[in-house]
Amino acid sequence: MKTKLTRLLFVVFLATAAAVTAGRLPLDVSFDELVNHPDKYNGKHIAVRAYLVTSCAHCRDLWASVQAARDSRVHASSVENWILMGDFNRKSAVPKGFLDSVKSQTYDGYVRVTGTFHYVYVSPEEGSPKGFGWDRLADKEITDITDLELLGPPIPAEIN
């Protein structure tokens, strides 16, 4: 009986280790880490806490904070310090009401996003953008989103 239990525990351990190695569990990454070292996480399944803005034209942007999103309209920056939030996985665990408010561009607030991170180097000298999203301006994107968790009440960006 003891050997059967030991074998069962060993099988469970192997199955768990295989799931982790297969990349099913996301890497928890800080927003600043993604923005400052995007090539390190390209193609990885990640989870990040960020401020989501959907309320402006062509917006579905993730920022480090409310203030960073608001400052983006005031201060020009040569570094793109935002991440585009791309498409959802068909089997995502996002509640329908919240998903509808994101898609209809009526939600701004803090979220935890889980999905696949993509990065492409966009050279300012090339002239023609090769990135993601509207007019292919973004160099960072999270797509194939499996989970989008609310981390508090809506906080309007007030950047229209």
mmCIF file of C-alpha atoms in Angstrom:
data_model
loop_
_atom_site.group_PDB
_atom_site.id
_atom_site.type_symbol
_atom_site.label_atom_id
_atom_site.label_comp_id
_atom_site.label_asym_id
_atom_site.label_seq_id
_atom_site.Cartn_x
_atom_site.Cartn_y
_atom_site.Cartn_z
ATOM 1 C CA MET A 1 0.000 0.000 0.000
ATOM 2 C CA LYS A 2 2.821 2.387 0.893
ATOM 3 C CA THR A 3 4.571 1.802 -2.447
ATOM 4 C CA LYS A 4 1.347 2.519 -4.371
ATOM 5 C CA LEU A 5 0.987 5.823 -2.544
ATOM 6 C CA THR A 6 4.642 6.660 -3.194
ATOM 7 C CA ARG A 7 4.196 5.872 -6.902
ATOM 8 C CA LEU A 8 1.046 7.987 -7.079
ATOM 9 C CA LEU A 9 2.793 10.942 -5.443
ATOM 10 C CA PHE A 10 5.719 10.526 -7.845
ATOM 11 C CA VAL A 11 3.362 10.530 -10.863
ATOM 12 C CA VAL A 12 1.601 13.660 -9.560
ATOM 13 C CA PHE A 13 4.996 15.329 -9.058
ATOM 14 C CA LEU A 14 6.085 14.476 -12.612
ATOM 15 C CA ALA A 15 2.808 15.730 -14.087
ATOM 16 C CA THR A 16 3.147 19.016 -12.192
ATOM 17 C CA ALA A 17 6.778 19.423 -13.256
ATOM 18 C CA ALA A 18 5.817 18.721 -16.886
ATOM 19 C CA ALA A 19 3.063 21.357 -16.768
ATOM 20 C CA VAL A 20 5.473 23.958 -15.394
ATOM 21 C CA THR A 21 8.137 23.130 -17.987
ATOM 22 C CA ALA A 22 5.574 23.220 -20.777
ATOM 23 C CA GLY A 23 5.065 26.883 -19.899
ATOM 24 C CA ARG A 24 1.481 26.629 -18.711
ATOM 25 C CA LEU A 25 2.203 28.702 -15.627
ATOM 26 C CA PRO A 26 2.936 32.339 -16.481
ATOM 27 C CA LEU A 27 6.068 34.163 -15.419
ATOM 28 C CA ASP A 28 5.152 36.978 -13.010
ATOM 29 C CA VAL A 29 6.965 40.005 -14.406
ATOM 30 C CA SER A 30 6.878 43.628 -13.290
ATOM 31 C CA PHE A 31 5.743 46.245 -15.774
ATOM 32 C CA ASP A 32 9.087 48.040 -15.593
ATOM 33 C CA GLU A 33 10.952 44.803 -16.292
ATOM 34 C CA LEU A 34 8.898 44.215 -19.467
ATOM 35 C CA VAL A 35 9.431 47.776 -20.715
ATOM 36 C CA ASN A 36 13.155 47.870 -19.892
ATOM 37 C CA HIS A 37 14.072 44.341 -21.072
ATOM 38 C CA PRO A 38 11.412 43.361 -23.638
ATOM 39 C CA ASP A 39 13.688 41.086 -25.685
ATOM 40 C CA LYS A 40 14.191 38.871 -22.602
ATOM 41 C CA TYR A 41 10.436 38.047 -22.491
ATOM 42 C CA ASN A 42 9.613 37.888 -26.214
ATOM 43 C CA GLY A 43 7.337 34.898 -26.877
ATOM 44 C CA LYS A 44 6.957 34.058 -23.154
ATOM 45 C CA HIS A 45 3.709 33.387 -21.292
ATOM 46 C CA ILE A 46 3.663 36.171 -18.682
ATOM 47 C CA ALA A 47 1.454 37.853 -16.097
ATOM 48 C CA VAL A 48 1.802 41.558 -15.325
ATOM 49 C CA ARG A 49 0.021 44.181 -13.197
ATOM 50 C CA ALA A 50 -0.697 47.382 -15.132
ATOM 51 C CA TYR A 51 -3.059 50.298 -15.611
ATOM 52 C CA LEU A 52 -5.323 49.629 -18.629
ATOM 53 C CA VAL A 53 -6.659 52.493 -20.765
ATOM 54 C CA THR A 54 -9.434 51.732 -23.254
ATOM 55 C CA SER A 55 -11.368 55.020 -23.189
ATOM 56 C CA CYS A 56 -9.557 56.958 -25.930
ATOM 57 C CA ALA A 57 -9.536 56.474 -29.689
ATOM 58 C CA HIS A 58 -7.413 53.479 -30.726
ATOM 59 C CA CYS A 59 -6.602 52.750 -27.052
ATOM 60 C CA ARG A 60 -6.074 49.394 -25.434
ATOM 61 C CA ASP A 61 -2.846 50.347 -23.750
ATOM 62 C CA LEU A 62 -1.184 49.115 -20.581
ATOM 63 C CA TRP A 63 0.807 51.592 -18.485
ATOM 64 C CA ALA A 64 2.830 51.438 -15.284
ATOM 65 C CA SER A 65 0.340 53.769 -13.550
ATOM 66 C CA VAL A 66 -2.531 56.232 -13.990
ATOM 67 C CA GLN A 67 -0.026 59.086 -13.861
ATOM 68 C CA ALA A 68 2.178 57.516 -16.555
ATOM 69 C CA ALA A 69 -0.828 57.263 -18.888
ATOM 70 C CA ARG A 70 -1.842 60.874 -18.208
ATOM 71 C CA ASP A 71 1.735 62.156 -18.604
ATOM 72 C CA SER A 72 2.028 60.403 -21.967
ATOM 73 C CA ARG A 73 -0.222 63.058 -23.476
ATOM 74 C CA VAL A 74 1.919 65.859 -22.081
ATOM 75 C CA HIS A 75 5.526 64.670 -22.390
ATOM 76 C CA ALA A 76 7.052 63.266 -25.572
ATOM 77 C CA SER A 77 9.270 60.229 -25.062
ATOM 78 C CA SER A 78 11.639 58.418 -27.391
ATOM 79 C CA VAL A 79 11.069 55.195 -25.424
ATOM 80 C CA GLU A 80 7.694 53.514 -25.738
ATOM 81 C CA ASN A 81 6.843 52.993 -22.086
ATOM 82 C CA TRP A 82 3.488 51.342 -22.754
ATOM 83 C CA ILE A 83 2.354 47.903 -23.911
ATOM 84 C CA LEU A 84 -0.477 47.207 -26.318
ATOM 85 C CA MET A 85 -3.123 44.793 -25.057
ATOM 86 C CA GLY A 86 -3.881 42.490 -27.990
ATOM 87 C CA ASP A 87 -6.445 39.782 -28.629
ATOM 88 C CA PHE A 88 -8.013 37.407 -26.137
ATOM 89 C CA ASN A 89 -7.698 33.647 -26.267
ATOM 90 C CA ARG A 90 -11.043 32.068 -27.224
ATOM 91 C CA LYS A 91 -10.992 30.095 -23.990
ATOM 92 C CA SER A 92 -10.090 33.081 -21.793
ATOM 93 C CA ALA A 93 -11.395 33.202 -18.241
ATOM 94 C CA VAL A 94 -12.471 36.846 -18.453
ATOM 95 C CA PRO A 95 -16.026 37.513 -17.182
ATOM 96 C CA LYS A 96 -18.267 38.485 -20.118
ATOM 97 C CA GLY A 97 -19.421 41.818 -18.615
ATOM 98 C CA PHE A 98 -15.858 42.960 -18.041
ATOM 99 C CA LEU A 99 -14.766 41.720 -21.477
ATOM 100 C CA ASP A 100 -17.618 43.718 -23.048
ATOM 101 C CA SER A 101 -16.559 46.919 -21.240
ATOM 102 C CA VAL A 102 -12.958 46.471 -22.465
ATOM 103 C CA LYS A 103 -14.063 45.810 -26.045
ATOM 104 C CA SER A 104 -16.505 48.744 -26.031
ATOM 105 C CA GLN A 105 -13.732 51.040 -24.725
ATOM 106 C CA THR A 106 -15.444 51.987 -21.480
ATOM 107 C CA TYR A 107 -12.920 50.721 -18.904
ATOM 108 C CA ASP A 108 -9.808 52.310 -17.432
ATOM 109 C CA GLY A 109 -8.254 50.819 -14.290
ATOM 110 C CA TYR A 110 -5.699 48.472 -12.780
ATOM 111 C CA VAL A 111 -5.638 44.881 -14.022
ATOM 112 C CA ARG A 112 -3.508 41.759 -13.995
ATOM 113 C CA VAL A 113 -3.059 40.499 -17.557
ATOM 114 C CA THR A 114 -1.931 36.972 -18.421
ATOM 115 C CA GLY A 115 -0.939 36.183 -21.987
ATOM 116 C CA THR A 116 1.915 35.916 -24.467
ATOM 117 C CA PHE A 117 4.313 38.851 -24.641
ATOM 118 C CA HIS A 118 5.665 39.953 -28.024
ATOM 119 C CA TYR A 119 8.368 42.478 -28.808
ATOM 120 C CA VAL A 120 9.763 43.775 -32.080
ATOM 121 C CA TYR A 121 12.539 46.323 -32.374
ATOM 122 C CA VAL A 122 11.230 49.374 -34.229
ATOM 123 C CA SER A 123 14.024 51.629 -35.432
ATOM 124 C CA PRO A 124 13.164 55.353 -35.515
ATOM 125 C CA GLU A 125 15.462 55.736 -38.532
ATOM 126 C CA GLU A 126 13.556 53.253 -40.706
ATOM 127 C CA GLY A 127 10.592 55.560 -41.120
ATOM 128 C CA SER A 128 8.021 52.821 -41.690
ATOM 129 C CA PRO A 129 6.613 51.193 -38.536
ATOM 130 C CA LYS A 130 6.760 47.409 -38.204
ATOM 131 C CA GLY A 131 5.120 47.029 -34.812
ATOM 132 C CA PHE A 132 1.701 46.042 -33.487
ATOM 133 C CA GLY A 133 -1.752 47.598 -33.327
ATOM 134 C CA TRP A 134 -3.169 50.751 -34.879
ATOM 135 C CA ASP A 135 -0.808 52.039 -37.562
ATOM 136 C CA ARG A 136 1.687 49.406 -36.320
ATOM 137 C CA LEU A 137 3.175 51.880 -33.850
ATOM 138 C CA ALA A 138 3.536 49.653 -30.769
ATOM 139 C CA ASP A 139 6.739 47.674 -30.239
ATOM 140 C CA LYS A 140 5.368 45.631 -27.308
ATOM 141 C CA GLU A 141 2.146 43.637 -27.122
ATOM 142 C CA ILE A 142 0.460 41.043 -24.925
ATOM 143 C CA THR A 143 -1.776 38.781 -26.954
ATOM 144 C CA ASP A 144 -3.529 35.412 -26.656
ATOM 145 C CA ILE A 145 -4.792 36.717 -23.303
ATOM 146 C CA THR A 146 -6.071 33.918 -21.093
ATOM 147 C CA ASP A 147 -6.885 35.956 -18.003
ATOM 148 C CA LEU A 148 -7.665 39.588 -17.232
ATOM 149 C CA GLU A 149 -8.303 40.237 -13.572
ATOM 150 C CA LEU A 150 -9.689 43.473 -12.100
ATOM 151 C CA LEU A 151 -7.492 44.855 -9.327
ATOM 152 C CA GLY A 152 -9.841 47.570 -8.121
ATOM 153 C CA PRO A 153 -12.552 49.968 -9.204
ATOM 154 C CA PRO A 154 -12.407 51.822 -12.545
ATOM 155 C CA ILE A 155 -10.161 54.921 -12.548
ATOM 156 C CA PRO A 156 -10.873 57.148 -15.557
ATOM 157 C CA ALA A 157 -7.719 58.108 -17.443
ATOM 158 C CA GLU A 158 -9.156 61.510 -18.398
ATOM 159 C CA ILE A 159 -6.892 61.727 -21.456
ATOM 160 C CA ASN A 160 -9.402 62.192 -24.282
#
